[in-house]
Amino acid sequence: MASMWTERLKEKIEETFGCEFELFIEFTCLISWYREARIGWHSDDNRLYLKQRDFSVRLYSFLCVVLELSFYWRTSNVAPSAGNVIMYTADDGDIHSVDEITDGKRLTLEMWS
């Protein structure tokens, strides 16, 4: 089932960013975020060993309810709901942060290509 989701998301990235048949999936994981989890300002290629990342995809809470979440970019904020997908470049053009989870948990499917 995971391969079906990742392949569909990869195709959507290629379509959205105009790079059909050019991407490979570098890493995919399912992450459960609990109370007090947070991430400060960063890009998703912020280490030398991550520089091969071109795009990031986050599928929010496809198995559970989002209880509290704020995802920030320098120029906008996103409060996704269950089933929403966020796609963005992994470089320093899309530096972002995630507020502290103050209640409950959230589940995300993360993918980098």
Coordinates of C-alpha atoms in Angstrom, one line a residue, residues 6-113:
T6 CA 4.5 7.1 -2.8
E7 CA 4.1 6.5 -6.5
R8 CA 1.0 8.7 -6.7
L9 CA 2.7 11.5 -4.7
K10 CA 5.8 11.3 -6.9
E11 CA 3.7 11.6 -10.1
K12 CA 1.9 14.6 -8.5
I13 CA 5.2 16.3 -7.8
E14 CA 6.4 15.7 -11.3
E15 CA 3.2 17.1 -12.7
T16 CA 3.1 20.2 -10.4
F17 CA 6.8 21.1 -10.8
G18 CA 7.1 20.1 -14.5
C19 CA 9.7 17.4 -14.1
E20 CA 8.0 14.3 -15.5
F21 CA 10.1 11.1 -15.4
E22 CA 13.0 12.9 -13.7
L23 CA 12.5 12.0 -10.0
F24 CA 13.3 9.1 -7.8
I25 CA 12.0 8.6 -4.3
E26 CA 14.9 9.1 -1.9
F27 CA 13.2 8.4 1.4
T28 CA 9.7 7.6 2.7
C29 CA 8.6 7.2 6.3
L30 CA 5.6 7.2 8.5
I31 CA 6.1 9.5 11.5
S32 CA 4.0 9.7 14.7
W33 CA 4.3 13.1 16.4
Y34 CA 3.5 13.4 20.1
R35 CA 3.0 16.2 22.6
E36 CA 5.9 18.6 22.8
A37 CA 7.4 17.6 19.4
R38 CA 8.4 20.6 17.2
I39 CA 10.9 21.5 14.6
G40 CA 12.6 24.9 14.3
W41 CA 13.3 26.8 11.1
H42 CA 15.0 24.6 8.5
S43 CA 15.1 23.4 4.9
D44 CA 14.8 19.7 4.1
D45 CA 18.3 19.6 2.5
N46 CA 20.1 21.4 5.4
R47 CA 22.9 18.9 5.7
L48 CA 25.6 17.9 3.2
Y49 CA 24.3 14.3 3.1
L50 CA 20.7 15.6 2.2
K51 CA 21.7 17.9 -0.7
Q52 CA 20.3 15.3 -3.2
R53 CA 16.8 16.2 -2.1
D54 CA 14.8 18.3 -4.6
F55 CA 11.3 18.1 -3.2
S56 CA 9.4 17.4 0.0
V57 CA 6.0 15.9 0.4
R58 CA 3.9 15.6 3.6
L59 CA 0.6 13.7 3.7
Y60 CA -1.2 14.7 6.9
S61 CA -3.1 12.3 9.1
F62 CA -4.4 9.8 6.7
L63 CA -4.9 7.4 9.6
C64 CA -5.9 9.7 12.5
V65 CA -7.4 13.1 13.3
V66 CA -5.2 16.2 13.4
L67 CA -5.6 17.7 16.9
E68 CA -3.3 20.7 16.6
L69 CA -0.8 21.7 14.0
S70 CA 0.7 24.8 12.5
F71 CA 3.2 24.6 9.7
Y72 CA 5.0 27.9 8.9
W73 CA 6.9 29.3 5.9
R74 CA 8.5 32.7 6.0
T75 CA 5.7 34.1 3.8
S76 CA 2.7 31.9 4.7
N77 CA 1.1 29.6 7.2
V78 CA -0.6 26.3 6.6
A79 CA -3.0 24.5 8.9
P80 CA -3.6 21.2 7.1
S81 CA -6.4 18.8 7.8
A82 CA -6.6 15.0 7.5
G83 CA -5.8 13.9 4.0
N84 CA -4.2 17.1 2.8
V85 CA -0.9 17.0 1.0
I86 CA 1.8 19.7 1.1
M87 CA 4.5 19.7 -1.6
Y88 CA 7.5 22.1 -1.7
T89 CA 11.1 22.4 -2.7
A90 CA 13.6 20.9 -0.2
D91 CA 16.1 23.7 -0.6
D92 CA 16.5 27.0 1.3
G93 CA 13.9 28.6 -0.9
D94 CA 11.3 26.9 1.3
I95 CA 12.6 27.3 4.9
H96 CA 9.9 26.2 7.3
S97 CA 9.1 25.3 10.9
V98 CA 6.5 23.3 12.9
D99 CA 4.9 24.6 16.1
E100 CA 5.0 22.5 19.2
I101 CA 2.3 19.9 19.5
T102 CA 0.5 20.9 22.7
D103 CA -2.2 18.1 22.7
G104 CA -2.7 14.7 21.1
K105 CA -0.6 13.4 18.3
R106 CA -0.5 13.5 14.5
L107 CA 0.6 11.0 11.9
T108 CA 2.3 12.0 8.7
L109 CA 3.6 10.2 5.7
E110 CA 6.9 12.0 4.8
M111 CA 8.6 11.7 1.4
W112 CA 11.7 13.2 -0.2
S113 CA 12.8 13.0 -3.8

